[in-house]
Amino acid sequence: MSLLEFCESVLPIDYRDAQSKQLPHELPEFFRKLDTNNDGLISFSEYMFFCTLLGINYKHIDVAFKMFDLDGSGALDLKEFTNMLQVLRRSTVHNAKSFVDEADYVQMLFKGDPTGKVTKQEFVCFMQSLHDAMLQLEFNRYLPPSPPSPPPLAPNATVVTPSLISAKDFGLTLCGYTANKQLHSCLDRLRAIPDRAPGVSYAEFCQFNRVLDHLDEVDLTLRLFSSSPSEVNKVEFRRAALAVTGEELSNHMLDVLFIVFGSTPDGSLSRKTLLKALRKRTTRGVGHSRRRSLAIGEKVRHCVRIFGEH
């Protein structure tokens, strides 16, 4: 599977027209390290392994490690890890054992040694690196093309690489998992965002997604302290995110968020609508639900056809 095919199958749907879409500038370092033969391809088994991990809830890892660490060593051998992965996989749509080749995670997590062990911290770090690489892939595909290299006559010239995606492109990332019945309205509202609206940096993009990792706690905070039991405004959402995560979201990102999901003239938004939309993003389309399972099933069949062609 090529990088472009991999991006299309694991990232949110890109609603730009075909002419605006482009291959991300480069493969994140995480994936380059795993590409041991430097062919730029990802195997079907690796693809399914990544999708399985992306559907695992971080909160389950600590308990799972303790349950399967039978000798209390703080690390899992290959058999213990395989059993743990099978249990964790039940919370995702990728619950078929045959999809994942054991050799993949022996190479990635056990450093090629099937007699070795992996600690909880090593597994969490691997998971975090995978999630960071996915964010990098998603952000990079919206970056404008790199400027041409400076001419030979200017050897000291500095090449400035674009580092911001537009406000509208950030809005498109929010629409990636939007339900079909809401999609057209979200895209229509997105068009109302001025072209000159401040862009979003990669650091801000990561910051926003770190807040989503604690969405349940943010939701609880809003329910306890919001001035309205059913609505939330930008100030309240920003304060709740800061209180829970320590992350201070920028005003221009919140402007886009509330525009896309239909804030009222007074700037408020249904808390249920907002949180429901954001939760779909946290699962990256691989959470356990019948509707998403069908969508992923179509993607899997598509990937089988792709791998059959290579």
mmCIF file of C-alpha atoms in Angstrom:
data_model
loop_
_atom_site.group_PDB
_atom_site.id
_atom_site.type_symbol
_atom_site.label_atom_id
_atom_site.label_comp_id
_atom_site.label_asym_id
_atom_site.label_seq_id
_atom_site.Cartn_x
_atom_site.Cartn_y
_atom_site.Cartn_z
ATOM 1 C CA MET A 1 0.000 0.000 0.000
ATOM 2 C CA SER A 2 1.439 3.388 -0.972
ATOM 3 C CA LEU A 3 1.601 6.413 1.324
ATOM 4 C CA LEU A 4 -1.247 8.122 -0.534
ATOM 5 C CA GLU A 5 -3.461 5.039 -0.261
ATOM 6 C CA PHE A 6 -2.567 4.678 3.411
ATOM 7 C CA CYS A 7 -3.459 8.339 4.076
ATOM 8 C CA GLU A 8 -6.781 8.050 2.292
ATOM 9 C CA SER A 9 -7.784 4.938 4.242
ATOM 10 C CA VAL A 10 -6.838 5.935 7.806
ATOM 11 C CA LEU A 11 -7.239 9.721 7.857
ATOM 12 C CA PRO A 12 -10.554 11.609 8.012
ATOM 13 C CA ILE A 13 -12.356 12.104 4.715
ATOM 14 C CA ASP A 14 -10.862 15.003 2.759
ATOM 15 C CA TYR A 15 -13.737 17.020 1.288
ATOM 16 C CA ARG A 16 -11.588 19.265 -0.894
ATOM 17 C CA ASP A 17 -11.866 18.976 -4.643
ATOM 18 C CA ALA A 18 -9.419 16.639 -6.362
ATOM 19 C CA GLN A 19 -7.258 19.498 -7.662
ATOM 20 C CA SER A 20 -6.627 20.783 -4.129
ATOM 21 C CA LYS A 21 -5.557 17.430 -2.716
ATOM 22 C CA GLN A 22 -1.906 16.519 -2.613
ATOM 23 C CA LEU A 23 0.408 13.913 -1.203
ATOM 24 C CA PRO A 24 1.815 14.935 2.198
ATOM 25 C CA HIS A 25 5.297 16.413 1.862
ATOM 26 C CA GLU A 26 7.001 13.466 3.540
ATOM 27 C CA LEU A 27 6.353 10.403 5.628
ATOM 28 C CA PRO A 28 6.648 11.126 9.382
ATOM 29 C CA GLU A 29 9.793 9.801 11.048
ATOM 30 C CA PHE A 30 7.777 7.156 12.923
ATOM 31 C CA PHE A 31 6.712 5.439 9.697
ATOM 32 C CA ARG A 32 10.117 5.871 8.054
ATOM 33 C CA LYS A 33 11.720 3.940 10.927
ATOM 34 C CA LEU A 34 9.261 1.097 10.442
ATOM 35 C CA ASP A 35 9.909 0.976 6.693
ATOM 36 C CA THR A 36 12.969 -1.258 7.024
ATOM 37 C CA ASN A 37 13.381 -1.896 3.283
ATOM 38 C CA ASN A 38 12.829 1.777 2.342
ATOM 39 C CA ASP A 39 10.257 0.969 -0.333
ATOM 40 C CA GLY A 40 7.757 3.561 0.942
ATOM 41 C CA LEU A 41 5.038 0.917 1.235
ATOM 42 C CA ILE A 42 2.970 -0.310 4.185
ATOM 43 C CA SER A 43 1.849 -3.954 4.205
ATOM 44 C CA PHE A 44 -1.779 -4.925 4.721
ATOM 45 C CA SER A 45 -0.957 -6.589 8.045
ATOM 46 C CA GLU A 46 0.863 -3.437 9.217
ATOM 47 C CA TYR A 47 -2.133 -1.360 8.137
ATOM 48 C CA MET A 48 -4.506 -3.504 10.189
ATOM 49 C CA PHE A 49 -2.118 -3.425 13.160
ATOM 50 C CA PHE A 50 -2.001 0.396 13.078
ATOM 51 C CA CYS A 51 -5.793 0.628 12.779
ATOM 52 C CA THR A 52 -6.220 -1.735 15.720
ATOM 53 C CA LEU A 53 -3.930 0.379 17.900
ATOM 54 C CA LEU A 54 -5.663 3.600 16.839
ATOM 55 C CA GLY A 55 -8.951 2.198 18.132
ATOM 56 C CA ILE A 56 -7.587 1.306 21.578
ATOM 57 C CA ASN A 57 -8.485 3.596 24.458
ATOM 58 C CA TYR A 58 -5.422 4.774 26.405
ATOM 59 C CA LYS A 59 -7.383 4.369 29.640
ATOM 60 C CA HIS A 60 -7.588 0.602 29.124
ATOM 61 C CA ILE A 61 -3.859 0.012 28.764
ATOM 62 C CA ASP A 62 -2.893 0.344 32.444
ATOM 63 C CA VAL A 63 -5.484 -2.153 33.681
ATOM 64 C CA ALA A 64 -4.816 -4.514 30.767
ATOM 65 C CA PHE A 65 -1.086 -4.600 31.502
ATOM 66 C CA LYS A 66 -1.735 -5.383 35.157
ATOM 67 C CA MET A 67 -4.175 -8.169 34.267
ATOM 68 C CA PHE A 68 -1.828 -9.897 31.822
ATOM 69 C CA ASP A 69 1.451 -9.325 33.686
ATOM 70 C CA LEU A 70 1.125 -12.682 35.420
ATOM 71 C CA ASP A 71 4.609 -12.712 36.963
ATOM 72 C CA GLY A 72 4.406 -9.101 38.169
ATOM 73 C CA SER A 73 7.584 -8.127 36.328
ATOM 74 C CA GLY A 74 6.108 -4.901 34.953
ATOM 75 C CA ALA A 75 6.613 -6.161 31.397
ATOM 76 C CA LEU A 76 4.849 -8.587 29.053
ATOM 77 C CA ASP A 77 6.417 -11.398 27.061
ATOM 78 C CA LEU A 78 5.194 -12.151 23.555
ATOM 79 C CA LYS A 79 2.440 -14.554 24.640
ATOM 80 C CA GLU A 80 1.138 -12.191 27.336
ATOM 81 C CA PHE A 81 1.231 -9.236 24.946
ATOM 82 C CA THR A 82 -0.585 -11.184 22.217
ATOM 83 C CA ASN A 83 -3.338 -12.135 24.673
ATOM 84 C CA MET A 84 -3.634 -8.535 25.868
ATOM 85 C CA LEU A 85 -3.858 -7.236 22.301
ATOM 86 C CA GLN A 86 -6.653 -9.698 21.550
ATOM 87 C CA VAL A 87 -8.675 -8.415 24.508
ATOM 88 C CA LEU A 88 -8.051 -4.746 23.686
ATOM 89 C CA ARG A 89 -9.005 -5.416 20.074
ATOM 90 C CA ARG A 90 -12.531 -6.346 21.175
ATOM 91 C CA SER A 91 -13.201 -2.650 21.835
ATOM 92 C CA THR A 92 -12.444 -1.851 18.181
ATOM 93 C CA VAL A 93 -13.994 -2.943 14.905
ATOM 94 C CA HIS A 94 -10.787 -4.820 14.059
ATOM 95 C CA ASN A 95 -11.459 -7.894 16.148
ATOM 96 C CA ALA A 96 -10.374 -10.622 13.749
ATOM 97 C CA LYS A 97 -7.158 -12.335 14.855
ATOM 98 C CA SER A 98 -6.103 -13.193 11.298
ATOM 99 C CA PHE A 99 -5.805 -9.544 10.333
ATOM 100 C CA VAL A 100 -2.630 -8.904 12.351
ATOM 101 C CA ASP A 101 0.620 -10.806 11.774
ATOM 102 C CA GLU A 102 2.444 -11.472 15.046
ATOM 103 C CA ALA A 103 5.729 -10.810 13.240
ATOM 104 C CA ASP A 104 4.747 -7.150 12.824
ATOM 105 C CA TYR A 105 4.696 -6.297 16.506
ATOM 106 C CA VAL A 106 7.656 -8.583 17.257
ATOM 107 C CA GLN A 107 9.678 -6.361 14.949
ATOM 108 C CA MET A 108 8.130 -3.063 16.095
ATOM 109 C CA LEU A 109 7.770 -3.566 19.852
ATOM 110 C CA PHE A 110 10.082 -6.450 20.740
ATOM 111 C CA LYS A 111 12.960 -5.179 18.556
ATOM 112 C CA GLY A 112 12.856 -8.376 16.540
ATOM 113 C CA ASP A 113 13.401 -10.628 19.571
ATOM 114 C CA PRO A 114 10.407 -12.980 20.181
ATOM 115 C CA THR A 115 11.910 -13.973 23.545
ATOM 116 C CA GLY A 116 12.065 -10.376 24.785
ATOM 117 C CA LYS A 117 9.582 -8.317 26.796
ATOM 118 C CA VAL A 118 7.852 -4.963 26.406
ATOM 119 C CA THR A 119 7.053 -2.638 29.319
ATOM 120 C CA LYS A 120 3.897 -0.599 29.701
ATOM 121 C CA GLN A 121 5.889 2.600 29.212
ATOM 122 C CA GLU A 122 7.386 1.285 25.965
ATOM 123 C CA PHE A 123 3.935 0.364 24.651
ATOM 124 C CA VAL A 124 2.448 3.727 25.681
ATOM 125 C CA CYS A 125 5.351 5.551 24.003
ATOM 126 C CA PHE A 126 4.809 3.499 20.833
ATOM 127 C CA MET A 127 1.088 4.323 20.890
ATOM 128 C CA GLN A 128 1.818 8.019 21.422
ATOM 129 C CA SER A 129 4.313 8.024 18.556
ATOM 130 C CA LEU A 130 1.715 6.414 16.298
ATOM 131 C CA HIS A 131 -0.933 8.998 17.224
ATOM 132 C CA ASP A 132 1.564 11.843 16.761
ATOM 133 C CA ALA A 133 2.513 10.488 13.333
ATOM 134 C CA MET A 134 -1.157 10.345 12.340
ATOM 135 C CA LEU A 135 -1.616 13.982 13.360
ATOM 136 C CA GLN A 136 1.484 14.900 11.371
ATOM 137 C CA LEU A 137 0.130 13.099 8.292
ATOM 138 C CA GLU A 138 -3.233 14.811 8.610
ATOM 139 C CA PHE A 139 -1.755 18.265 9.137
ATOM 140 C CA ASN A 140 0.804 17.904 6.335
ATOM 141 C CA ARG A 141 -1.735 17.086 3.681
ATOM 142 C CA TYR A 142 -3.293 20.538 4.124
ATOM 143 C CA LEU A 143 -0.011 22.441 3.984
ATOM 144 C CA PRO A 144 0.418 24.593 0.871
ATOM 145 C CA PRO A 145 3.092 23.440 -1.591
ATOM 146 C CA SER A 146 6.655 24.230 -0.578
ATOM 147 C CA PRO A 147 8.162 27.276 -2.312
ATOM 148 C CA PRO A 148 10.803 26.668 -4.976
ATOM 149 C CA SER A 149 14.433 26.482 -3.891
ATOM 150 C CA PRO A 150 16.395 29.729 -3.966
ATOM 151 C CA PRO A 151 18.405 30.412 -7.154
ATOM 152 C CA PRO A 152 22.110 29.524 -7.210
ATOM 153 C CA LEU A 153 23.054 33.207 -7.100
ATOM 154 C CA ALA A 154 21.675 33.480 -3.565
ATOM 155 C CA PRO A 155 23.530 30.795 -1.582
ATOM 156 C CA ASN A 156 22.663 32.374 1.775
ATOM 157 C CA ALA A 157 18.971 32.809 1.036
ATOM 158 C CA THR A 158 16.605 31.278 3.571
ATOM 159 C CA VAL A 159 13.848 29.020 2.291
ATOM 160 C CA VAL A 160 10.690 29.566 4.323
ATOM 161 C CA THR A 161 8.574 26.407 4.497
ATOM 162 C CA PRO A 162 4.838 27.008 5.019
ATOM 163 C CA SER A 163 3.968 26.070 8.589
ATOM 164 C CA LEU A 164 0.301 27.032 8.852
ATOM 165 C CA ILE A 165 -2.844 25.485 7.456
ATOM 166 C CA SER A 166 -5.726 27.818 6.709
ATOM 167 C CA ALA A 167 -8.679 28.280 9.035
ATOM 168 C CA LYS A 168 -10.902 26.629 6.426
ATOM 169 C CA ASP A 169 -8.609 23.616 6.207
ATOM 170 C CA PHE A 170 -8.702 23.291 9.986
ATOM 171 C CA GLY A 171 -12.475 23.354 9.673
ATOM 172 C CA LEU A 172 -12.278 20.548 7.113
ATOM 173 C CA THR A 173 -10.420 18.384 9.623
ATOM 174 C CA LEU A 174 -13.396 18.840 11.963
ATOM 175 C CA CYS A 175 -15.806 17.741 9.218
ATOM 176 C CA GLY A 176 -13.893 14.546 8.467
ATOM 177 C CA TYR A 177 -16.110 12.284 10.589
ATOM 178 C CA THR A 178 -19.297 14.362 10.515
ATOM 179 C CA ALA A 179 -22.536 12.425 10.058
ATOM 180 C CA ASN A 180 -23.963 12.631 6.535
ATOM 181 C CA LYS A 181 -27.116 14.427 7.614
ATOM 182 C CA GLN A 182 -25.037 17.244 9.148
ATOM 183 C CA LEU A 183 -22.229 17.336 6.605
ATOM 184 C CA HIS A 184 -23.697 19.729 4.037
ATOM 185 C CA SER A 185 -24.667 22.253 6.697
ATOM 186 C CA CYS A 186 -21.184 22.114 8.221
ATOM 187 C CA LEU A 187 -19.516 22.604 4.838
ATOM 188 C CA ASP A 188 -21.846 25.497 4.000
ATOM 189 C CA ARG A 189 -20.972 27.244 7.265
ATOM 190 C CA LEU A 190 -17.301 26.562 6.627
ATOM 191 C CA ARG A 191 -17.450 28.600 3.417
ATOM 192 C CA ALA A 192 -18.419 31.644 5.481
ATOM 193 C CA ILE A 193 -14.998 31.727 7.168
ATOM 194 C CA PRO A 194 -12.947 34.598 5.664
ATOM 195 C CA ASP A 195 -9.920 33.613 3.589
ATOM 196 C CA ARG A 196 -7.827 36.006 5.666
ATOM 197 C CA ALA A 197 -8.751 34.338 8.980
ATOM 198 C CA PRO A 198 -5.665 33.405 11.059
ATOM 199 C CA GLY A 199 -4.144 30.053 10.180
ATOM 200 C CA VAL A 200 -3.452 27.144 12.528
ATOM 201 C CA SER A 201 0.053 25.910 13.369
ATOM 202 C CA TYR A 202 1.016 22.290 13.924
ATOM 203 C CA ALA A 203 1.549 23.020 17.625
ATOM 204 C CA GLU A 204 -1.989 24.422 17.891
ATOM 205 C CA PHE A 205 -3.378 21.457 15.943
ATOM 206 C CA CYS A 206 -1.725 19.021 18.374
ATOM 207 C CA GLN A 207 -2.908 21.094 21.323
ATOM 208 C CA PHE A 208 -6.511 20.876 20.147
ATOM 209 C CA ASN A 209 -6.260 17.106 19.717
ATOM 210 C CA ARG A 210 -4.732 16.693 23.189
ATOM 211 C CA VAL A 211 -7.847 18.340 24.581
ATOM 212 C CA LEU A 212 -9.963 15.792 22.702
ATOM 213 C CA ASP A 213 -8.086 12.997 24.474
ATOM 214 C CA HIS A 214 -9.805 14.225 27.675
ATOM 215 C CA LEU A 215 -13.207 14.927 26.183
ATOM 216 C CA ASP A 216 -15.150 13.011 28.834
ATOM 217 C CA GLU A 217 -13.575 15.098 31.600
ATOM 218 C CA VAL A 218 -14.207 18.301 29.635
ATOM 219 C CA ASP A 219 -17.829 17.260 29.189
ATOM 220 C CA LEU A 220 -18.219 16.612 32.924
ATOM 221 C CA THR A 221 -16.705 20.003 33.740
ATOM 222 C CA LEU A 222 -19.098 21.734 31.353
ATOM 223 C CA ARG A 223 -22.109 19.944 32.834
ATOM 224 C CA LEU A 224 -21.095 20.947 36.350
ATOM 225 C CA PHE A 225 -20.084 24.548 35.758
ATOM 226 C CA SER A 226 -21.716 25.766 32.531
ATOM 227 C CA SER A 227 -24.262 28.556 32.883
ATOM 228 C CA SER A 228 -26.703 26.530 30.779
ATOM 229 C CA PRO A 229 -27.495 22.810 31.198
ATOM 230 C CA SER A 230 -27.733 22.245 27.447
ATOM 231 C CA GLU A 231 -25.560 24.894 25.773
ATOM 232 C CA VAL A 232 -21.943 25.995 25.863
ATOM 233 C CA ASN A 233 -20.143 29.067 24.595
ATOM 234 C CA LYS A 234 -16.533 29.557 23.509
ATOM 235 C CA VAL A 235 -15.438 31.087 26.809
ATOM 236 C CA GLU A 236 -16.834 28.150 28.821
ATOM 237 C CA PHE A 237 -15.353 25.529 26.492
ATOM 238 C CA ARG A 238 -11.972 27.239 26.581
ATOM 239 C CA ARG A 239 -12.008 27.440 30.403
ATOM 240 C CA ALA A 240 -13.100 23.811 30.765
ATOM 241 C CA ALA A 241 -10.324 22.638 28.414
ATOM 242 C CA LEU A 242 -7.764 24.674 30.364
ATOM 243 C CA ALA A 243 -8.980 23.411 33.737
ATOM 244 C CA VAL A 244 -8.893 19.753 32.666
ATOM 245 C CA THR A 245 -5.801 19.625 30.454
ATOM 246 C CA GLY A 246 -3.811 22.807 31.062
ATOM 247 C CA GLU A 247 -4.089 23.532 27.326
ATOM 248 C CA GLU A 248 -5.197 27.065 26.418
ATOM 249 C CA LEU A 249 -6.937 26.867 23.056
ATOM 250 C CA SER A 250 -6.544 29.851 20.735
ATOM 251 C CA ASN A 251 -9.557 32.033 20.010
ATOM 252 C CA HIS A 252 -9.277 31.585 16.247
ATOM 253 C CA MET A 253 -9.485 27.774 16.549
ATOM 254 C CA LEU A 254 -12.548 28.086 18.755
ATOM 255 C CA ASP A 255 -14.093 30.514 16.261
ATOM 256 C CA VAL A 256 -13.780 27.872 13.522
ATOM 257 C CA LEU A 257 -15.058 25.099 15.818
ATOM 258 C CA PHE A 258 -18.211 27.001 16.737
ATOM 259 C CA ILE A 259 -18.867 28.227 13.196
ATOM 260 C CA VAL A 260 -18.605 24.728 11.711
ATOM 261 C CA PHE A 261 -21.017 23.156 14.186
ATOM 262 C CA GLY A 262 -23.574 25.948 14.003
ATOM 263 C CA SER A 263 -23.361 28.335 16.922
ATOM 264 C CA THR A 264 -26.370 30.581 17.496
ATOM 265 C CA PRO A 265 -26.240 34.383 17.060
ATOM 266 C CA ASP A 266 -25.357 34.751 20.741
ATOM 267 C CA GLY A 267 -22.304 32.497 20.231
ATOM 268 C CA SER A 268 -23.580 29.415 22.049
ATOM 269 C CA LEU A 269 -23.828 25.844 20.789
ATOM 270 C CA SER A 270 -25.641 22.731 21.879
ATOM 271 C CA ARG A 271 -23.272 20.911 24.240
ATOM 272 C CA LYS A 272 -24.633 17.553 23.097
ATOM 273 C CA THR A 273 -24.112 18.418 19.399
ATOM 274 C CA LEU A 274 -20.577 19.655 19.956
ATOM 275 C CA LEU A 275 -19.411 16.775 22.130
ATOM 276 C CA LYS A 276 -21.012 14.169 19.874
ATOM 277 C CA ALA A 277 -19.178 15.567 16.846
ATOM 278 C CA LEU A 278 -15.833 15.760 18.644
ATOM 279 C CA ARG A 279 -16.116 12.227 20.045
ATOM 280 C CA LYS A 280 -16.258 10.852 16.511
ATOM 281 C CA ARG A 281 -12.907 12.449 15.879
ATOM 282 C CA THR A 282 -11.333 10.949 19.002
ATOM 283 C CA THR A 283 -12.041 7.406 17.745
ATOM 284 C CA ARG A 284 -10.617 8.260 14.280
ATOM 285 C CA GLY A 285 -13.382 6.254 12.680
ATOM 286 C CA VAL A 286 -12.245 3.008 14.285
ATOM 287 C CA GLY A 287 -14.356 3.107 17.431
ATOM 288 C CA HIS A 288 -16.858 0.357 18.118
ATOM 289 C CA SER A 289 -20.162 1.234 16.494
ATOM 290 C CA ARG A 290 -22.275 -0.501 13.882
ATOM 291 C CA ARG A 291 -22.407 2.481 11.516
ATOM 292 C CA ARG A 292 -18.647 2.984 11.614
ATOM 293 C CA SER A 293 -18.046 -0.751 11.369
ATOM 294 C CA LEU A 294 -19.800 -0.777 8.035
ATOM 295 C CA ALA A 295 -17.728 2.157 6.828
ATOM 296 C CA ILE A 296 -14.495 0.518 7.948
ATOM 297 C CA GLY A 297 -15.615 -2.735 6.363
ATOM 298 C CA GLU A 298 -15.855 -0.974 3.025
ATOM 299 C CA LYS A 299 -12.364 0.460 3.547
ATOM 300 C CA VAL A 300 -10.965 -2.968 4.391
ATOM 301 C CA ARG A 301 -12.442 -4.477 1.224
ATOM 302 C CA HIS A 302 -11.018 -1.559 -0.741
ATOM 303 C CA CYS A 303 -7.586 -2.146 0.808
ATOM 304 C CA VAL A 304 -7.753 -5.849 -0.046
ATOM 305 C CA ARG A 305 -8.268 -4.845 -3.678
ATOM 306 C CA ILE A 306 -5.353 -2.394 -3.448
ATOM 307 C CA PHE A 307 -2.971 -4.973 -2.008
ATOM 308 C CA GLY A 308 -4.070 -7.439 -4.646
ATOM 309 C CA GLU A 309 -2.871 -5.005 -7.301
ATOM 310 C CA HIS A 310 0.656 -4.584 -5.843
#
